[in-house]
Amino acid sequence: MRGVFSGSSLTKGDKMKHPYTAIIIFLTIAMTPAIVPGSARVALAGQDLLNPEAENRSETGSETPSPSSTTKDRKAGASWLTLTRAKQIALENNPTLAAAMERVNQAREAVNQAKADYLPTISVSAGMDYTEKTENAAAGFEEKRYTNQVSATQILFNGFYRKYSTLSAKYREKMSLAAQDDAKRLLSWSVTQTFLNTQLAIENIKIAQADMAFNREQEREAVAKERSGTGSYSDVLNFKTKVNSANFSLLSAQQDLNEATHGLAALLGYKDGCLPDKMTISRLTPNMQEVNPDLETRLVDDLKTAALVAERPDIKEASLAVQNAQTNIQMAKSSYFPTISLDGAYGTTSGETFHDGESMGVSLGVRVSFDIFSGGAKKAKLRQTLAEKREKESDLSDAKNTAVSNIKISIQNIATARQQLALQTENTRLMEITRDLVQQEFNAGQASLVRLNEAQTDLVAAQGNLSSAGVALILALEEFDYYIGKNINPA
């Protein structure tokens, strides 16, 4: 196992001049793993640390989720939250989808309302008339008369308005369903971005902890050298500042993790804004083959792109909006036709004195109504619906063009991200080797402090870039699914 440091290399002459130096350095090296948890090696992004439990607690004592699984955690019932599982939880619990479902229910009831126009309207009425006895009254007594009536109206023809009204309601219902799927698509994409930000923050915490451990160990060695007279106090101060800088990066990464975790919890529908106690974010997967082994089968040509675009929920919704606009045109045209209805009524009238008898009446008739002039409202309504259709067609065309462009850009982003990840993986490996060599040279007095600082800074930057490259690749793959609408059913 390669350590963070390799110890101080002393020449034979040095050992003779300073007999206690080697003993002090040896004791410092031997005690370091017990003093500094997790400092036994520098953890590359995506790798497990030697001590996962110590890794979970930063130098400042704050808790951070562990991306590495242990047998002890599994026995304790720890739940590992993967990206797929996070999407599933969000689609089950997020209030946004509950609201979208209620909009679907509203549209479904609107269809039932439109269908009701095909059935007759039946109404019942009852009344009482009271006539007071007066000198001028025709009747010489007070009179109360009661009336009861049942009436029915059936529209026979209204210019096909009912037909297109029902069709429009069905289109709006389908649009609501498509909007619900699009809400799932957008929610899954938001969960993806927030989840990856959380994983990246965890990786940055690991990098900062490893950087702090390395510089803290170098600080101890510098103190030992300074006390023995072989080092300078400026070296001690240098490593102290490096430890502080690493601690600053650690605090920033922890704050990023807190923000990302609370945001993720809100997207998953947890009301308190916190993830469950035993839920732990899974580790970042920087290996391309682990992320998506069948990537090549997903790269599509122009014809397949057009087919994928047509199946996107938002494109479906826009297409249905065009069809609904056409039904609105037909509904506007129906006002140029007369309305024909069948009316029928049955009623009784009775009084409460012996002079009154009960009378019964029945009526049945056909009524035709037609607006000859309405101030140009019908023509204006028709022109309005025609303009609305042209608007929806333009929106649909723009949405398709944008979707095709986004899909092609996404495919290029995947290819670029794969290459960048491969390069950054190799670059990080080389930086690690370089840092270790420079550290050995510095301990042997063959390299300057400036060179060691530079090598360590380059390694930390490379580790951060490696984590970012891994996130960028996963994000590019998820973005492709987002643009083709396949992220609404995570599996």
Coordinates of C-alpha atoms in Angstrom, one line a residue:
M1 CA 0.0 0.0 0.0
R2 CA 1.5 3.3 -1.1
G3 CA 1.6 5.9 1.6
V4 CA 1.1 9.6 1.5
F5 CA 4.7 10.1 2.4
S6 CA 7.7 7.9 2.1
G7 CA 9.7 9.2 5.1
S8 CA 12.7 11.4 5.2
S9 CA 15.7 10.2 3.3
L10 CA 19.0 11.0 5.2
T11 CA 22.5 10.5 3.9
K12 CA 25.0 8.6 5.9
G13 CA 26.7 11.8 6.9
D14 CA 23.5 13.3 8.1
K15 CA 22.8 10.3 10.3
M16 CA 26.2 10.6 11.9
K17 CA 25.8 14.4 12.6
H18 CA 22.3 14.1 14.0
P19 CA 21.9 10.7 15.7
Y20 CA 18.4 11.5 17.1
T21 CA 16.9 12.8 13.8
A22 CA 16.2 9.4 12.4
I23 CA 14.6 8.3 15.6
I24 CA 12.3 11.3 15.8
I25 CA 11.2 11.0 12.2
F26 CA 10.6 7.2 12.5
L27 CA 8.4 7.8 15.6
T28 CA 6.5 10.5 13.7
I29 CA 5.9 8.3 10.8
A30 CA 4.8 5.3 12.9
M31 CA 2.3 7.4 14.9
T32 CA 0.8 9.3 12.0
P33 CA -1.9 6.7 10.9
A34 CA -3.2 6.6 14.5
I35 CA -3.3 10.4 14.7
V36 CA -4.6 11.3 11.3
P37 CA -7.5 9.1 10.2
G38 CA -7.6 8.5 6.5
S39 CA -4.1 9.9 5.9
A40 CA -2.5 6.6 4.9
R41 CA -2.9 7.5 1.3
V42 CA -4.2 10.1 -1.1
A43 CA -7.7 9.1 -2.3
L44 CA -8.3 9.5 -5.9
A45 CA -11.8 10.6 -7.0
G46 CA -14.1 7.6 -7.2
Q47 CA -11.8 5.4 -5.0
D48 CA -12.6 4.0 -1.5
L49 CA -10.7 5.3 1.5
L50 CA -9.0 3.0 3.9
N51 CA -11.2 4.1 6.8
P52 CA -14.7 4.9 5.6
E53 CA -15.9 5.7 9.1
A54 CA -13.2 8.2 9.7
E55 CA -13.8 9.6 6.2
N56 CA -17.4 10.4 7.1
R57 CA -16.2 12.9 9.7
S58 CA -14.2 15.9 8.4
E59 CA -11.4 17.6 10.2
T60 CA -14.0 20.1 11.5
G61 CA -16.2 17.4 12.9
S62 CA -19.2 17.7 10.5
E63 CA -20.9 14.7 9.1
T64 CA -20.8 13.9 5.4
P65 CA -22.4 11.0 3.5
S66 CA -20.1 8.2 2.7
P67 CA -19.9 7.1 -0.9
S68 CA -18.3 3.7 0.0
S69 CA -20.2 0.8 1.3
T70 CA -19.1 -1.4 4.2
T71 CA -20.3 -4.6 5.7
K72 CA -21.0 -2.9 8.9
D73 CA -23.2 -0.3 7.2
R74 CA -25.2 -3.0 5.4
K75 CA -25.8 -4.8 8.7
A76 CA -27.0 -1.6 10.2
G77 CA -29.6 -1.3 7.4
A78 CA -28.0 1.5 5.4
S79 CA -29.9 2.4 2.3
W80 CA -27.8 3.4 -0.7
L81 CA -29.4 6.0 -2.9
T82 CA -28.6 5.6 -6.5
L83 CA -29.5 8.0 -9.3
T84 CA -32.1 5.6 -10.6
R85 CA -33.7 5.2 -7.2
A86 CA -33.7 8.9 -6.6
K87 CA -35.7 9.4 -9.8
Q88 CA -38.2 6.8 -8.8
I89 CA -38.7 8.3 -5.3
A90 CA -39.1 11.8 -6.9
L91 CA -41.7 10.5 -9.3
E92 CA -43.6 8.9 -6.5
N93 CA -43.5 11.7 -3.9
N94 CA -42.9 15.1 -5.6
P95 CA -45.9 17.4 -5.2
T96 CA -45.4 18.7 -8.7
L97 CA -46.7 15.5 -10.2
A98 CA -49.6 15.4 -7.8
A99 CA -50.6 18.8 -9.2
A100 CA -50.1 17.6 -12.7
M101 CA -52.4 14.6 -12.0
E102 CA -55.1 16.9 -10.8
R103 CA -54.9 18.8 -14.0
V104 CA -55.4 15.6 -15.8
N105 CA -58.5 14.9 -13.7
Q106 CA -59.8 18.4 -14.5
A107 CA -59.4 17.7 -18.2
R108 CA -61.1 14.3 -17.9
E109 CA -64.1 15.9 -16.3
A110 CA -64.2 18.6 -19.0
V111 CA -64.7 15.7 -21.5
N112 CA -67.7 14.5 -19.5
Q113 CA -69.1 18.0 -19.5
A114 CA -68.8 18.2 -23.3
K115 CA -70.5 14.8 -23.7
A116 CA -73.4 15.9 -21.6
D117 CA -74.5 18.2 -24.4
Y118 CA -75.7 15.1 -26.3
L119 CA -78.3 14.3 -23.7
P120 CA -81.5 16.2 -23.0
T121 CA -81.8 18.8 -20.2
I122 CA -84.7 17.9 -17.9
S123 CA -85.8 20.4 -15.3
V124 CA -88.6 20.5 -12.7
S125 CA -90.3 23.6 -11.4
A126 CA -93.0 24.3 -8.7
G127 CA -94.7 27.4 -7.6
M128 CA -97.6 29.0 -5.6
D129 CA -99.7 32.0 -6.5
Y130 CA -101.6 33.8 -3.8
T131 CA -104.5 36.2 -4.6
E132 CA -105.8 38.3 -1.7
K133 CA -109.5 39.2 -1.4
T134 CA -110.1 42.9 -2.2
E135 CA -113.1 45.0 -3.3
N136 CA -111.9 45.1 -6.9
A137 CA -110.9 41.5 -7.1
A138 CA -112.7 39.4 -9.7
A139 CA -113.1 36.5 -7.2
G140 CA -114.9 37.2 -4.0
F141 CA -112.5 35.1 -1.9
E142 CA -108.8 34.6 -1.2
E143 CA -107.1 32.2 -3.6
K144 CA -103.9 30.1 -3.6
R145 CA -103.0 28.2 -6.8
Y146 CA -100.2 25.7 -7.1
T147 CA -98.3 24.8 -10.3
N148 CA -96.0 21.9 -11.0
Q149 CA -94.1 21.4 -14.3
V150 CA -91.6 19.1 -15.8
S151 CA -89.8 20.3 -19.0
A152 CA -87.2 18.8 -21.3
T153 CA -85.0 20.2 -24.0
Q154 CA -83.0 18.2 -26.5
I155 CA -80.7 20.0 -29.0
L156 CA -81.0 18.3 -32.4
F157 CA -78.5 20.4 -34.3
N158 CA -76.2 23.3 -33.5
G159 CA -73.8 23.3 -36.4
F160 CA -71.7 20.4 -35.1
Y161 CA -70.6 22.4 -32.1
R162 CA -71.1 19.5 -29.8
K163 CA -69.0 17.2 -31.9
Y164 CA -66.0 19.6 -32.0
S165 CA -66.5 20.7 -28.4
T166 CA -66.2 17.1 -27.3
L167 CA -63.2 16.5 -29.6
S168 CA -61.5 19.6 -28.2
A169 CA -62.0 18.4 -24.6
K170 CA -60.5 15.1 -25.5
Y171 CA -57.5 16.8 -27.1
R172 CA -57.1 18.9 -23.9
E173 CA -57.2 15.7 -21.9
K174 CA -54.4 14.2 -24.0
M175 CA -52.5 17.4 -23.7
S176 CA -52.8 17.2 -19.9
L177 CA -51.4 13.6 -20.0
A178 CA -48.5 14.8 -22.2
A179 CA -47.9 17.7 -19.8
Q180 CA -47.8 15.2 -16.9
D181 CA -45.2 13.1 -18.7
D182 CA -43.2 16.3 -19.5
A183 CA -43.4 17.2 -15.8
K184 CA -41.8 13.8 -15.1
R185 CA -39.2 14.5 -17.7
L186 CA -38.3 17.8 -16.2
L187 CA -38.4 16.5 -12.7
S188 CA -36.1 13.6 -13.5
W189 CA -33.6 16.0 -15.1
S190 CA -33.7 18.2 -12.1
V191 CA -33.1 15.2 -9.8
T192 CA -30.2 14.1 -12.0
Q193 CA -28.4 17.5 -11.8
T194 CA -28.9 17.8 -8.1
F195 CA -27.9 14.2 -7.4
L196 CA -24.7 14.6 -9.4
N197 CA -23.9 17.8 -7.7
T198 CA -24.2 15.9 -4.4
Q199 CA -21.9 13.2 -5.6
L200 CA -19.4 15.8 -6.8
A201 CA -19.5 17.6 -3.4
I202 CA -18.7 14.3 -1.7
E203 CA -15.8 13.7 -4.0
N204 CA -14.5 17.2 -3.4
I205 CA -14.7 16.5 0.4
K206 CA -12.6 13.4 0.0
I207 CA -10.1 15.3 -2.1
A208 CA -9.9 18.1 0.4
Q209 CA -9.5 15.7 3.3
A210 CA -6.7 13.8 1.5
D211 CA -5.0 17.1 0.7
M212 CA -5.2 18.3 4.3
A213 CA -3.8 14.9 5.6
F214 CA -0.9 15.1 3.2
N215 CA 0.0 18.7 4.1
R216 CA -0.5 18.0 7.8
E217 CA 1.9 15.2 7.7
Q218 CA 4.4 17.3 5.8
E219 CA 3.9 19.9 8.5
R220 CA 4.8 17.4 11.2
E221 CA 7.9 16.4 9.3
A222 CA 8.9 20.0 8.8
V223 CA 8.5 20.7 12.6
A224 CA 10.7 17.7 13.3
K225 CA 13.3 18.9 10.9
E226 CA 13.2 22.4 12.3
R227 CA 13.6 21.2 15.8
S228 CA 16.5 19.0 14.8
G229 CA 18.2 21.9 13.0
T230 CA 17.9 20.4 9.5
G231 CA 14.9 22.4 8.4
S232 CA 13.6 26.0 8.4
Y233 CA 10.6 27.5 10.2
S234 CA 9.4 28.9 6.8
D235 CA 8.8 25.3 5.7
V236 CA 6.6 24.8 8.8
L237 CA 4.7 27.9 8.0
N238 CA 4.3 26.9 4.3
F239 CA 2.6 23.6 5.2
K240 CA 0.5 25.3 7.9
T241 CA -0.9 27.6 5.2
K242 CA -1.4 24.6 2.9
V243 CA -3.4 22.8 5.7
N244 CA -5.5 26.0 6.1
S245 CA -6.1 26.2 2.4
A246 CA -7.2 22.5 2.3
N247 CA -9.5 23.2 5.3
F248 CA -11.0 26.1 3.5
S249 CA -11.7 23.9 0.4
L250 CA -13.2 21.3 2.8
L251 CA -15.6 23.8 4.3
S252 CA -16.6 25.0 0.9
A253 CA -17.2 21.4 -0.3
Q254 CA -19.2 20.6 2.9
Q255 CA -21.4 23.7 2.3
D256 CA -21.9 22.6 -1.3
L257 CA -22.9 19.1 -0.1
N258 CA -25.4 20.6 2.4
E259 CA -27.1 22.7 -0.2
A260 CA -27.2 19.9 -2.7
T261 CA -28.5 17.4 -0.2
H262 CA -31.3 19.7 1.0
G263 CA -32.2 20.5 -2.6
L264 CA -32.3 16.8 -3.5
A265 CA -34.4 16.0 -0.4
A266 CA -36.9 18.6 -1.6
L267 CA -37.1 17.1 -5.1
L268 CA -37.6 13.7 -3.6
G269 CA -40.6 15.0 -1.7
Y270 CA -39.3 14.9 1.9
K271 CA -41.1 17.6 3.8
D272 CA -38.4 18.3 6.3
G273 CA -35.8 19.0 3.5
C274 CA -33.5 16.2 4.8
L275 CA -32.8 12.7 3.5
P276 CA -33.7 9.8 5.8
D277 CA -31.0 9.0 8.4
K278 CA -30.0 5.7 6.9
M279 CA -30.0 6.9 3.3
T280 CA -26.5 7.3 1.9
I281 CA -25.6 8.7 -1.5
S282 CA -23.9 6.1 -3.7
R283 CA -20.4 6.6 -5.0
L284 CA -19.6 8.4 -8.2
T285 CA -18.9 6.0 -11.1
P286 CA -16.1 7.4 -13.2
N287 CA -15.8 4.4 -15.4
M288 CA -17.4 4.8 -18.8
Q289 CA -18.2 1.1 -19.2
E290 CA -20.0 1.1 -15.8
V291 CA -22.1 4.1 -16.8
N292 CA -23.5 2.9 -20.1
P293 CA -22.2 -0.2 -21.9
D294 CA -24.5 0.1 -24.9
L295 CA -23.9 3.7 -25.7
E296 CA -23.1 3.0 -29.4
T297 CA -26.6 1.7 -30.0
R298 CA -28.1 5.0 -28.9
L299 CA -26.4 7.1 -31.5
V300 CA -29.1 7.7 -34.0
D301 CA -29.4 9.1 -37.6
D302 CA -31.6 11.9 -38.8
L303 CA -34.6 9.7 -39.4
K304 CA -34.5 8.1 -36.0
T305 CA -33.9 11.6 -34.5
A306 CA -37.2 12.8 -36.0
A307 CA -39.0 9.8 -34.7
L308 CA -37.6 10.3 -31.2
V309 CA -38.5 14.0 -31.3
A310 CA -42.1 13.1 -32.2
E311 CA -42.4 10.9 -29.1
R312 CA -41.2 13.6 -26.7
P313 CA -44.0 14.6 -24.2
D314 CA -43.6 18.3 -24.9
I315 CA -43.6 17.8 -28.6
K316 CA -46.7 15.6 -28.3
E317 CA -48.4 18.3 -26.3
A318 CA -47.5 21.0 -28.9
S319 CA -48.8 18.7 -31.7
L320 CA -52.1 18.2 -29.8
A321 CA -52.3 21.9 -29.4
V322 CA -52.4 22.3 -33.1
Q323 CA -55.1 19.8 -33.5
N324 CA -57.1 21.4 -30.7
A325 CA -56.7 24.7 -32.5
Q326 CA -58.3 23.2 -35.6
T327 CA -61.3 22.0 -33.5
N328 CA -61.7 25.6 -32.2
I329 CA -61.9 26.8 -35.8
Q330 CA -64.7 24.3 -36.4
M331 CA -66.5 25.4 -33.3
A332 CA -66.3 29.0 -34.4
K333 CA -67.8 28.1 -37.8
S334 CA -70.7 26.4 -36.1
S335 CA -72.1 29.8 -35.1
Y336 CA -73.0 30.3 -38.8
F337 CA -75.6 27.5 -38.5
P338 CA -79.0 27.6 -36.8
T339 CA -79.7 25.8 -33.6
I340 CA -82.6 23.4 -33.7
S341 CA -84.0 22.0 -30.5
L342 CA -86.9 19.9 -29.3
D343 CA -88.9 21.2 -26.3
G344 CA -91.5 19.4 -24.3
A345 CA -93.3 20.2 -21.0
Y346 CA -95.9 18.6 -18.7
G347 CA -97.6 20.6 -15.9
T348 CA -100.5 20.7 -13.5
T349 CA -102.3 23.6 -11.8
S350 CA -104.6 23.3 -8.7
G351 CA -106.2 25.4 -6.0
E352 CA -107.2 24.7 -2.4
T353 CA -110.9 25.7 -2.6
F354 CA -113.9 23.8 -3.9
H355 CA -114.2 26.3 -6.7
D356 CA -110.9 25.2 -8.1
G357 CA -110.3 22.0 -10.1
E358 CA -107.0 20.5 -11.1
S359 CA -105.9 21.2 -14.7
M360 CA -103.2 19.5 -16.7
G361 CA -101.2 20.8 -19.6
V362 CA -98.8 19.2 -22.1
S363 CA -96.7 20.9 -24.8
L364 CA -94.3 19.7 -27.4
G365 CA -92.6 21.7 -30.1
V366 CA -89.5 22.3 -32.2
R367 CA -87.6 25.5 -31.8
V368 CA -85.2 27.1 -34.3
S369 CA -82.9 30.0 -33.5
F370 CA -80.4 31.8 -35.6
D371 CA -78.4 35.0 -35.0
I372 CA -78.8 37.1 -38.1
F373 CA -76.5 39.9 -36.9
S374 CA -74.1 40.0 -34.0
G375 CA -71.9 43.0 -34.8
G376 CA -69.2 41.0 -36.5
A377 CA -68.4 38.9 -33.4
K378 CA -68.7 35.6 -35.3
K379 CA -66.3 36.7 -38.0
A380 CA -63.8 38.1 -35.5
K381 CA -64.0 34.8 -33.5
L382 CA -63.2 32.8 -36.6
R383 CA -60.2 35.0 -37.4
Q384 CA -59.0 34.7 -33.9
T385 CA -59.1 30.9 -34.0
L386 CA -57.3 30.8 -37.3
A387 CA -54.5 33.0 -35.8
E388 CA -54.3 30.7 -32.8
K389 CA -53.7 27.7 -35.0
R390 CA -50.9 29.5 -36.9
E391 CA -49.4 30.4 -33.6
K392 CA -49.5 26.7 -32.4
E393 CA -48.0 25.5 -35.7
S394 CA -45.1 28.0 -35.3
D395 CA -44.5 26.9 -31.7
L396 CA -44.5 23.2 -32.8
S397 CA -42.0 23.8 -35.6
D398 CA -39.7 25.8 -33.3
A399 CA -40.0 23.1 -30.6
K400 CA -39.1 20.3 -33.1
N401 CA -36.1 22.3 -34.5
T402 CA -34.8 23.0 -31.0
A403 CA -35.3 19.3 -29.9
V404 CA -33.4 18.0 -33.0
S405 CA -30.6 20.5 -32.3
N406 CA -30.4 19.5 -28.7
I407 CA -30.2 15.8 -29.4
K408 CA -27.4 16.2 -31.9
I409 CA -25.5 18.5 -29.5
S410 CA -26.0 15.9 -26.7
I411 CA -24.6 13.1 -28.9
Q412 CA -21.5 15.2 -29.5
N413 CA -21.3 16.1 -25.8
I414 CA -21.2 12.3 -24.9
A415 CA -18.3 11.7 -27.3
T416 CA -16.4 14.6 -26.0
A417 CA -17.1 13.7 -22.3
R418 CA -15.8 10.2 -22.9
Q419 CA -12.6 11.5 -24.4
Q420 CA -12.1 14.0 -21.6
L421 CA -12.7 11.4 -18.9
A422 CA -10.1 9.1 -20.5
L423 CA -7.6 11.9 -20.7
Q424 CA -8.2 13.1 -17.2
T425 CA -8.0 9.6 -15.8
E426 CA -4.5 9.2 -17.4
N427 CA -3.5 12.7 -16.3
T428 CA -4.5 12.1 -12.7
R429 CA -2.5 8.9 -12.6
L430 CA 0.6 10.7 -14.0
M431 CA 0.1 13.6 -11.5
E432 CA -0.1 11.1 -8.6
I433 CA 3.2 9.5 -9.7
T434 CA 4.8 12.9 -10.2
R435 CA 3.8 14.1 -6.7
D436 CA 5.1 10.9 -5.1
L437 CA 8.4 11.3 -6.9
V438 CA 8.8 14.9 -6.0
Q439 CA 7.9 14.1 -2.4
Q440 CA 10.7 11.6 -2.3
E441 CA 13.1 14.0 -3.9
F442 CA 12.1 16.7 -1.4
N443 CA 12.6 14.4 1.6
A444 CA 16.0 13.5 0.1
G445 CA 16.9 17.2 -0.3
Q446 CA 16.9 17.0 -4.1
A447 CA 13.7 19.0 -4.8
S448 CA 12.6 22.4 -3.6
L449 CA 9.6 23.2 -1.4
V450 CA 8.2 25.2 -4.2
R451 CA 8.3 22.1 -6.5
L452 CA 6.6 20.0 -3.9
N453 CA 3.8 22.6 -3.4
E454 CA 3.4 22.7 -7.2
A455 CA 3.2 18.9 -7.5
Q456 CA 0.6 18.6 -4.7
T457 CA -1.5 21.5 -6.1
D458 CA -1.4 19.9 -9.5
L459 CA -2.5 16.5 -8.1
V460 CA -5.4 18.1 -6.1
A461 CA -6.5 20.0 -9.3
A462 CA -6.3 16.8 -11.3
Q463 CA -8.4 14.9 -8.8
G464 CA -11.0 17.6 -8.9
N465 CA -11.0 17.6 -12.7
L466 CA -11.3 13.8 -12.7
S467 CA -14.4 14.0 -10.6
S468 CA -15.9 16.8 -12.7
A469 CA -15.1 14.7 -15.9
G470 CA -16.9 11.7 -14.4
V471 CA -19.9 13.9 -13.6
A472 CA -19.8 15.5 -17.0
L473 CA -20.0 12.1 -18.7
I474 CA -22.9 10.9 -16.6
L475 CA -24.7 14.2 -17.1
A476 CA -24.2 14.1 -20.9
L477 CA -25.8 10.6 -20.9
E478 CA -28.7 11.7 -18.8
E479 CA -29.1 14.8 -20.9
F480 CA -29.5 12.6 -24.0
D481 CA -32.3 10.7 -22.3
Y482 CA -33.8 14.0 -21.2
Y483 CA -33.8 15.3 -24.8
I484 CA -35.4 12.2 -26.2
G485 CA -37.9 11.9 -23.4
K486 CA -36.7 8.5 -22.1
N487 CA -36.0 9.5 -18.5
I488 CA -39.6 9.5 -17.4
N489 CA -39.5 5.8 -16.6
P490 CA -36.3 5.2 -14.7
A491 CA -35.3 1.6 -14.5

